Short mmCIF file of C-alpha atoms in Angstrom, two decimals:
data_model
loop_
_atom_site.label_atom_id
_atom_site.label_comp_id
_atom_site.label_asym_id
_atom_site.label_seq_id
_atom_site.Cartn_x
_atom_site.Cartn_y
_atom_site.Cartn_z
CA UNK A 19 9.41 -30.74 16.39
CA UNK A 20 8.00 -27.60 17.95
CA UNK A 21 9.20 -25.58 14.95
CA UNK A 22 7.49 -27.98 12.51
CA UNK A 23 4.28 -27.86 14.54
CA UNK A 24 4.39 -24.07 14.59
CA UNK A 25 4.88 -23.87 10.82
CA UNK A 26 2.06 -26.34 10.28
CA UNK A 27 -0.25 -24.29 12.48
CA UNK A 28 0.69 -21.12 10.59
CA UNK A 29 0.00 -22.81 7.23
CA UNK A 30 -3.35 -24.13 8.48
CA UNK A 31 -4.34 -20.67 9.68
CA UNK A 32 -3.32 -19.06 6.39
CA UNK A 33 -5.24 -21.68 4.38
CA UNK A 34 -8.29 -21.14 6.60
CA UNK A 35 -8.13 -17.42 5.81
CA UNK A 36 -7.92 -18.21 2.08
CA UNK A 37 -11.04 -20.37 2.33
CA UNK A 38 -12.81 -17.43 3.97
CA UNK A 39 -11.64 -15.17 1.12
CA UNK A 40 -12.92 -17.68 -1.44
CA UNK A 41 -16.36 -17.55 0.18
CA UNK A 42 -16.20 -13.75 0.10
CA UNK A 43 -15.46 -13.79 -3.62
CA UNK A 44 -18.28 -16.28 -4.22
CA UNK A 45 -20.69 -13.90 -2.51
CA UNK A 46 -19.39 -10.98 -4.59
CA UNK A 47 -19.90 -12.95 -7.82
CA UNK A 48 -23.48 -13.74 -6.75
CA UNK A 49 -24.09 -10.06 -6.02
CA UNK A 50 -22.69 -8.95 -9.38
CA UNK A 51 -24.72 -11.59 -11.23
CA UNK A 52 -27.89 -10.55 -9.46
CA UNK A 53 -27.31 -6.87 -10.12
CA UNK A 54 -26.62 -7.52 -13.80
CA UNK A 55 -29.73 -9.65 -14.35
CA UNK A 56 -32.07 -7.34 -12.47
CA UNK A 57 -30.41 -4.07 -13.51
CA UNK A 58 -30.11 -3.08 -9.88
CA UNK A 59 -27.29 -0.56 -9.76
CA UNK A 60 -28.16 1.38 -6.63
CA UNK A 61 -25.44 3.26 -4.80
CA UNK A 62 -25.53 1.09 -1.70
CA UNK A 63 -25.23 -2.17 -3.67
CA UNK A 64 -22.41 -0.87 -5.80
CA UNK A 65 -20.55 0.47 -2.73
CA UNK A 66 -20.88 -2.84 -0.92
CA UNK A 67 -19.54 -4.81 -3.87
CA UNK A 68 -16.54 -2.55 -4.57
CA UNK A 69 -15.50 -2.21 -0.94
CA UNK A 70 -15.93 -5.94 -0.29
CA UNK A 71 -13.74 -6.76 -3.29
CA UNK A 72 -11.13 -4.22 -2.21
CA UNK A 73 -10.93 -5.70 1.27
CA UNK A 74 -10.82 -9.27 -0.04
CA UNK A 75 -8.07 -8.39 -2.52
CA UNK A 76 -5.66 -6.98 0.04
CA UNK A 77 -6.48 -9.71 2.57
CA UNK A 78 -5.78 -12.39 -0.03
CA UNK A 79 -2.48 -10.68 -0.89
CA UNK A 80 -1.45 -10.68 2.77
CA UNK A 81 -2.47 -14.29 3.32
CA UNK A 82 -0.71 -15.34 0.11
CA UNK A 83 2.56 -13.96 1.46
CA UNK A 84 1.96 -15.61 4.84
CA UNK A 85 1.17 -18.95 3.22
CA UNK A 86 4.25 -18.70 1.01
CA UNK A 87 6.48 -18.03 4.02
CA UNK A 88 5.14 -21.12 5.82
CA UNK A 89 4.95 -23.37 2.78
CA UNK A 90 8.54 -22.55 1.82
CA UNK A 91 9.75 -24.53 4.83
CA UNK A 92 7.64 -27.60 4.15
CA UNK A 93 6.88 -30.18 1.45
CA UNK A 94 7.35 -29.13 -2.19
CA UNK A 95 3.92 -30.37 -3.17
CA UNK A 96 2.46 -27.63 -0.95
CA UNK A 97 3.50 -25.07 -3.59
CA UNK A 98 0.16 -25.69 -5.29
CA UNK A 99 -1.54 -23.92 -2.39
CA UNK A 100 0.55 -20.79 -2.97
CA UNK A 101 -0.15 -20.87 -6.71
CA UNK A 102 -3.87 -21.20 -6.04
CA UNK A 103 -3.75 -18.24 -3.67
CA UNK A 104 -2.05 -16.18 -6.37
CA UNK A 105 -4.85 -17.06 -8.78
CA UNK A 106 -7.36 -15.68 -6.28
CA UNK A 107 -5.69 -12.28 -6.60
CA UNK A 108 -6.32 -12.32 -10.34
CA UNK A 109 -9.97 -13.24 -9.76
CA UNK A 110 -10.39 -10.43 -7.23
CA UNK A 111 -8.89 -7.88 -9.63
CA UNK A 112 -11.22 -8.99 -12.43
CA UNK A 113 -14.19 -8.64 -10.10
CA UNK A 114 -13.18 -5.10 -9.24
CA UNK A 115 -13.13 -4.24 -12.94
CA UNK A 116 -16.60 -5.76 -13.38
CA UNK A 117 -18.01 -3.88 -10.39
CA UNK A 118 -17.09 -0.52 -11.96
CA UNK A 119 -19.95 -1.05 -14.43
CA UNK A 120 -22.30 -0.15 -11.58
CA UNK A 121 -20.62 3.15 -10.70
CA UNK A 122 -22.97 6.14 -10.78
CA UNK A 123 -22.03 9.53 -12.31
CA UNK A 124 -21.83 11.15 -8.87
CA UNK A 125 -19.33 8.61 -7.53
CA UNK A 126 -15.54 8.55 -7.44
CA UNK A 127 -13.47 5.46 -6.75
CA UNK A 128 -10.28 6.05 -4.76
CA UNK A 129 -7.54 3.40 -4.76
CA UNK A 130 -4.83 3.13 -2.11
CA UNK A 131 -1.69 1.02 -2.16
CA UNK A 132 -1.08 -1.16 0.92
CA UNK A 133 1.63 1.00 2.50
CA UNK A 134 0.39 0.02 5.97
CA UNK A 135 -1.99 -2.50 7.52
CA UNK A 136 -5.39 -2.68 5.73
CA UNK A 137 -7.31 -2.11 8.97
CA UNK A 138 -5.33 1.10 9.60
CA UNK A 139 -6.07 2.32 6.06
CA UNK A 140 -9.78 1.67 6.56
CA UNK A 141 -9.83 3.40 9.93
CA UNK A 142 -7.49 6.36 9.40
CA UNK A 143 -7.55 7.12 5.67
CA UNK A 144 -10.89 6.12 4.18
CA UNK A 145 -12.89 8.65 6.29
CA UNK A 146 -10.72 11.44 4.84
CA UNK A 147 -11.61 10.43 1.29
CA UNK A 148 -15.30 10.08 2.15
CA UNK A 149 -15.29 13.60 3.60
CA UNK A 150 -13.50 15.09 0.57
CA UNK A 151 -15.98 13.45 -1.79
CA UNK A 152 -18.88 14.74 0.27
CA UNK A 153 -17.55 18.30 0.10
CA UNK A 154 -17.69 18.31 -3.70
CA UNK A 155 -21.00 16.46 -3.98
CA UNK A 156 -19.61 13.02 -4.79
CA UNK A 157 -19.84 9.67 -3.04
CA UNK A 158 -16.34 8.35 -2.44
CA UNK A 159 -15.73 4.61 -2.80
CA UNK A 160 -12.40 3.18 -1.72
CA UNK A 161 -10.49 0.05 -2.68
CA UNK A 162 -7.15 -1.18 -1.36
CA UNK A 163 -5.16 -2.67 -4.22
CA UNK A 164 -2.97 -5.72 -3.62
CA UNK A 165 0.42 -4.10 -4.35
CA UNK A 166 2.10 -0.91 -5.55
CA UNK A 167 2.02 -1.85 -9.25
CA UNK A 168 -1.71 -2.56 -9.09
CA UNK A 169 -2.44 1.06 -8.16
CA UNK A 170 -1.26 2.42 -11.51
CA UNK A 171 -3.07 -0.40 -13.30
CA UNK A 172 -6.31 0.50 -11.50
CA UNK A 173 -6.19 4.05 -12.87
CA UNK A 174 -5.11 2.85 -16.31
CA UNK A 175 -7.95 0.35 -16.76
CA UNK A 176 -10.63 2.52 -15.17
CA UNK A 177 -11.07 0.50 -11.98
CA UNK A 178 -10.31 3.68 -10.01
CA UNK A 179 -10.48 7.43 -10.65
CA UNK A 180 -8.05 8.67 -8.00
CA UNK A 181 -4.95 7.00 -6.56
CA UNK A 182 -3.08 7.55 -3.30
CA UNK A 183 0.48 6.91 -4.50
CA UNK A 184 3.79 6.44 -2.79
CA UNK A 185 6.45 8.68 -4.43
CA UNK A 186 8.11 5.91 -6.47
CA UNK A 187 4.79 4.38 -7.51
CA UNK A 188 3.66 7.82 -8.68
CA UNK A 189 6.78 8.35 -10.78
CA UNK A 190 6.51 4.88 -12.28
CA UNK A 191 2.85 5.37 -13.19
CA UNK A 192 3.46 8.90 -14.50
CA UNK A 193 5.98 7.46 -16.95
CA UNK A 194 3.24 5.28 -18.44
CA UNK A 195 0.07 7.30 -17.91
CA UNK A 196 -0.51 11.05 -17.76
CA UNK A 197 -1.94 11.04 -14.24
CA UNK A 198 -2.58 14.45 -12.70
CA UNK A 199 -1.01 15.21 -9.28
CA UNK A 200 -3.47 16.89 -6.92
CA UNK A 201 -2.22 17.13 -3.34
CA UNK A 202 0.41 15.86 -0.96
CA UNK A 203 -0.36 15.09 2.70
CA UNK A 204 1.50 17.10 5.30
CA UNK A 205 2.47 14.82 8.17
CA UNK A 206 4.21 15.97 11.34
CA UNK A 207 4.05 19.41 9.70
CA UNK A 208 6.29 18.29 6.84
CA UNK A 209 5.81 17.28 3.20
CA UNK A 210 8.84 15.01 3.21
CA UNK A 211 10.04 12.06 5.28
CA UNK A 212 13.20 10.05 5.85
CA UNK A 213 13.87 6.48 4.81
CA UNK A 214 15.42 4.20 7.44
CA UNK A 215 17.36 0.95 7.42
CA UNK A 216 16.69 -0.77 10.73
CA UNK A 217 18.08 -3.70 12.71
CA UNK A 218 17.33 -5.19 16.10
CA UNK A 219 19.22 -3.79 19.06
CA UNK A 220 21.94 -6.14 20.22
CA UNK A 221 22.27 -7.72 16.78
CA UNK A 222 25.70 -6.25 16.20
CA UNK A 223 24.45 -4.47 13.08
CA UNK A 224 25.50 -0.83 13.33
CA UNK A 225 26.21 0.23 9.74
CA UNK A 226 25.72 -0.75 6.10
CA UNK A 227 29.03 -2.67 6.31
CA UNK A 228 27.51 -4.94 8.96
CA UNK A 229 24.71 -6.04 6.62
CA UNK A 230 26.94 -8.33 4.57
CA UNK A 231 25.55 -11.85 4.54
CA UNK A 232 22.49 -10.89 6.58
CA UNK A 233 18.82 -11.45 5.73
CA UNK A 234 17.06 -8.27 4.60
CA UNK A 235 13.47 -7.14 4.01
CA UNK A 236 12.27 -4.52 1.53
CA UNK A 237 8.67 -3.32 1.19
CA UNK A 238 7.90 -3.27 -2.53
CA UNK A 239 9.92 -2.41 -5.65
CA UNK A 240 7.70 0.65 -6.16
CA UNK A 241 8.25 1.90 -2.60
CA UNK A 242 10.60 4.90 -2.37
CA UNK A 243 11.78 4.46 1.22
CA UNK A 244 11.06 0.73 1.23
CA UNK A 245 13.25 -0.08 -1.80
CA UNK A 246 14.34 2.66 -4.22
CA UNK A 247 16.31 4.89 -1.82
CA UNK A 248 17.90 2.15 0.31
CA UNK A 249 18.91 0.24 -2.83
CA UNK A 250 20.43 3.42 -4.29
CA UNK A 251 22.32 4.04 -1.04
CA UNK A 252 23.68 0.50 -1.02
CA UNK A 253 24.79 0.75 -4.65
CA UNK A 254 26.46 4.12 -4.02
CA UNK A 255 28.42 2.43 -1.22
CA UNK A 256 29.54 -0.38 -3.51
CA UNK A 257 27.11 -2.96 -2.16
CA UNK A 258 24.91 -4.79 -4.65
CA UNK A 259 21.66 -5.82 -2.91
CA UNK A 260 21.36 -8.77 -5.31
CA UNK A 261 24.45 -10.40 -3.82
CA UNK A 262 25.20 -8.53 -0.59
CA UNK A 263 22.52 -10.21 1.56
CA UNK A 264 22.09 -13.87 2.45
CA UNK A 265 18.42 -13.55 1.50
CA UNK A 266 16.02 -10.82 0.43
CA UNK A 267 12.28 -10.59 1.09
CA UNK A 268 9.54 -8.22 -0.05
CA UNK A 269 6.98 -7.82 2.73
CA UNK A 270 4.41 -5.65 0.95
CA UNK A 271 4.00 -3.00 3.68
CA UNK A 272 6.15 -1.03 6.12
CA UNK A 273 4.53 -2.42 9.25
CA UNK A 274 5.32 -5.96 8.07
CA UNK A 275 8.99 -5.05 7.61
CA UNK A 276 9.15 -3.60 11.12
CA UNK A 277 7.42 -6.67 12.58
CA UNK A 278 9.73 -9.02 10.68
CA UNK A 279 12.84 -7.34 12.08
CA UNK A 280 11.35 -7.30 15.59
CA UNK A 281 10.49 -11.01 15.45
CA UNK A 282 13.86 -12.01 14.03
CA UNK A 283 12.33 -13.28 10.78
CA UNK A 284 14.88 -11.05 9.05
CA UNK A 285 17.93 -9.34 10.49
CA UNK A 286 17.43 -5.91 8.91
CA UNK A 287 14.97 -4.03 6.73
CA UNK A 288 13.96 -0.82 4.98
CA UNK A 289 11.15 1.42 6.20
CA UNK A 290 10.53 5.13 6.82
CA UNK A 291 10.27 7.63 9.66
CA UNK A 292 6.47 7.88 9.91
CA UNK A 293 5.99 4.09 10.01
CA UNK A 294 8.74 3.77 12.62
CA UNK A 295 7.10 6.40 14.81
CA UNK A 296 3.67 4.82 14.32
CA UNK A 297 5.07 1.52 15.62
CA UNK A 298 5.65 3.28 18.95
CA UNK A 299 7.65 1.89 21.85
CA UNK A 300 8.09 -1.58 20.33
CA UNK A 301 10.18 0.01 17.57
CA UNK A 302 11.90 2.72 19.62
CA UNK A 303 12.89 0.33 22.42
CA UNK A 304 13.99 -2.63 20.31
CA UNK A 305 15.28 -1.35 16.96
CA UNK A 306 18.36 0.56 15.80
CA UNK A 307 18.24 3.00 12.90
CA UNK A 308 21.52 2.26 11.14
CA UNK A 309 21.00 4.43 8.05
CA UNK A 310 18.92 7.47 7.09
CA UNK A 311 18.20 8.69 3.55
CA UNK A 312 18.02 12.26 2.35
CA UNK A 313 14.51 13.80 2.58
CA UNK A 314 11.95 12.11 0.32
CA UNK A 315 8.79 13.94 -0.82
CA UNK A 316 5.66 12.44 0.67
CA UNK A 317 2.84 10.63 -1.09
CA UNK A 318 0.86 12.23 -3.87
CA UNK A 319 -2.84 11.85 -4.54
CA UNK A 320 -3.31 11.85 -8.31
CA UNK A 321 -6.20 11.59 -10.76
CA UNK A 322 -6.55 9.41 -13.84
CA UNK A 323 -6.35 11.28 -17.18
CA UNK A 324 -10.08 10.82 -17.76
CA UNK A 325 -11.16 12.69 -14.63
CA UNK A 326 -12.43 16.13 -15.79
CA UNK A 327 -10.29 19.15 -14.88
CA UNK A 328 -13.19 20.78 -13.05
CA UNK A 329 -13.44 17.73 -10.80
CA UNK A 330 -9.69 17.63 -10.10
CA UNK A 331 -9.78 21.33 -9.21
CA UNK A 332 -12.66 20.77 -6.82
CA UNK A 333 -10.87 17.82 -5.25
CA UNK A 334 -7.69 19.81 -4.74
CA UNK A 335 -9.60 22.59 -2.95
CA UNK A 336 -11.56 20.09 -0.87
CA UNK A 337 -8.36 18.39 0.32
CA UNK A 338 -6.81 21.77 1.13
CA UNK A 339 -9.92 22.84 3.07
CA UNK A 340 -10.32 19.76 5.26
CA UNK A 341 -9.23 20.57 8.79
CA UNK A 342 -7.48 18.34 11.28
CA UNK A 343 -9.80 17.35 14.11
CA UNK A 344 -12.97 18.71 12.48
CA UNK A 345 -15.60 16.09 11.59
CA UNK A 346 -15.02 12.41 10.87
CA UNK A 347 -12.47 13.18 8.16
CA UNK A 348 -10.55 15.58 10.38
CA UNK A 349 -10.52 13.11 13.26
CA UNK A 350 -9.14 10.45 10.93
CA UNK A 351 -6.43 12.91 9.90
CA UNK A 352 -5.42 13.23 13.54
CA UNK A 353 -5.20 9.45 13.90
CA UNK A 354 -3.07 9.27 10.74
CA UNK A 355 -0.96 12.24 11.96
CA UNK A 356 -1.89 14.21 8.85
CA UNK A 357 -1.88 17.95 9.52
CA UNK A 358 -3.34 18.92 6.16
CA UNK A 359 -2.91 18.71 2.40
CA UNK A 360 -1.00 21.02 0.05
CA UNK A 361 -1.22 21.27 -3.72
CA UNK A 362 1.33 18.99 -5.35
CA UNK A 363 3.66 19.57 -8.27
CA UNK A 364 5.16 16.91 -10.51
CA UNK A 365 8.56 18.63 -10.31
CA UNK A 366 8.71 17.81 -6.59
CA UNK A 367 9.32 14.17 -7.54
CA UNK A 368 12.37 14.78 -9.72
CA UNK A 369 14.55 13.72 -6.76
CA UNK A 370 12.70 10.37 -6.78
CA UNK A 371 13.34 10.06 -10.51
CA UNK A 372 17.04 10.61 -9.80
CA UNK A 373 17.07 7.88 -7.17
CA UNK A 374 15.24 5.52 -9.51
CA UNK A 375 17.82 6.16 -12.22
CA UNK A 376 20.54 4.89 -9.88
CA UNK A 377 18.79 1.57 -9.35
#
């Protein structure tokens, strides 16, 4: 009974959040309508609309997953709620596309995939982009897209000018669109990281062999450490992820995978070194790292094909010149454990292409 009550409470909370998101979208539609009819395309109005939509989009995506998890344990007729939540994502994406009409010539829209919690992205990453834009005389606007695939779509359809890509998402988008790599963040004084497969201490899971018949969480199919590399490692060891686990989930972000393993929602999951370290003592004290990948090149910030070369060159220099701890952008870098940015090269991601070919 307690379990049913808990699931009901979780569903009610998730539905309440969706109602809030619906009201947010209604307000955005009103703003867009007003701006269109009165031809009011000022910077502040445009910024408010785009950033509000970006926040609503990623929040809806998170609440959709939460609702789906709760609804899956209850009555079948509750599936309509999940389907409705999915439709809200489509509405939010269309609104983002409409809002771009109001972008001024001296503005750049940056899009980020939800590799970590939205509030952490807003706090630790957005100030960096604002500072870089300011250095080259542009106003930076930032949106958080709802998943890894949506990032490439945003650059393809003109919703965003610059994307902050995970390695696998970059490679996937590069195959379809001639995006231009600019810089790679240097974190913990390195331009690569290590993928982990984790399990809870005391679970009896010590190796890949112990994962048979267990529940497992990936991040996203376009996440290098959260899917591509661990899947390749499993396949190389003769273990097909499609049949090897009792169940498989896609959590959407690394912090959600870590939290799911900690809570016992799943028995093991895929994440990466920086996210594990960011989780602090709760991860170090309670989780086992049962597998490590070879080094994976870090994220790449890339520009859409339509961004002029002179602008991409200025952006590259601005990223390289921003200093850790100096100004709002530099302070955000410290919080994100970013030591600096180095010019990126497409060839650096050939190892990711190799891993993708194995999956």
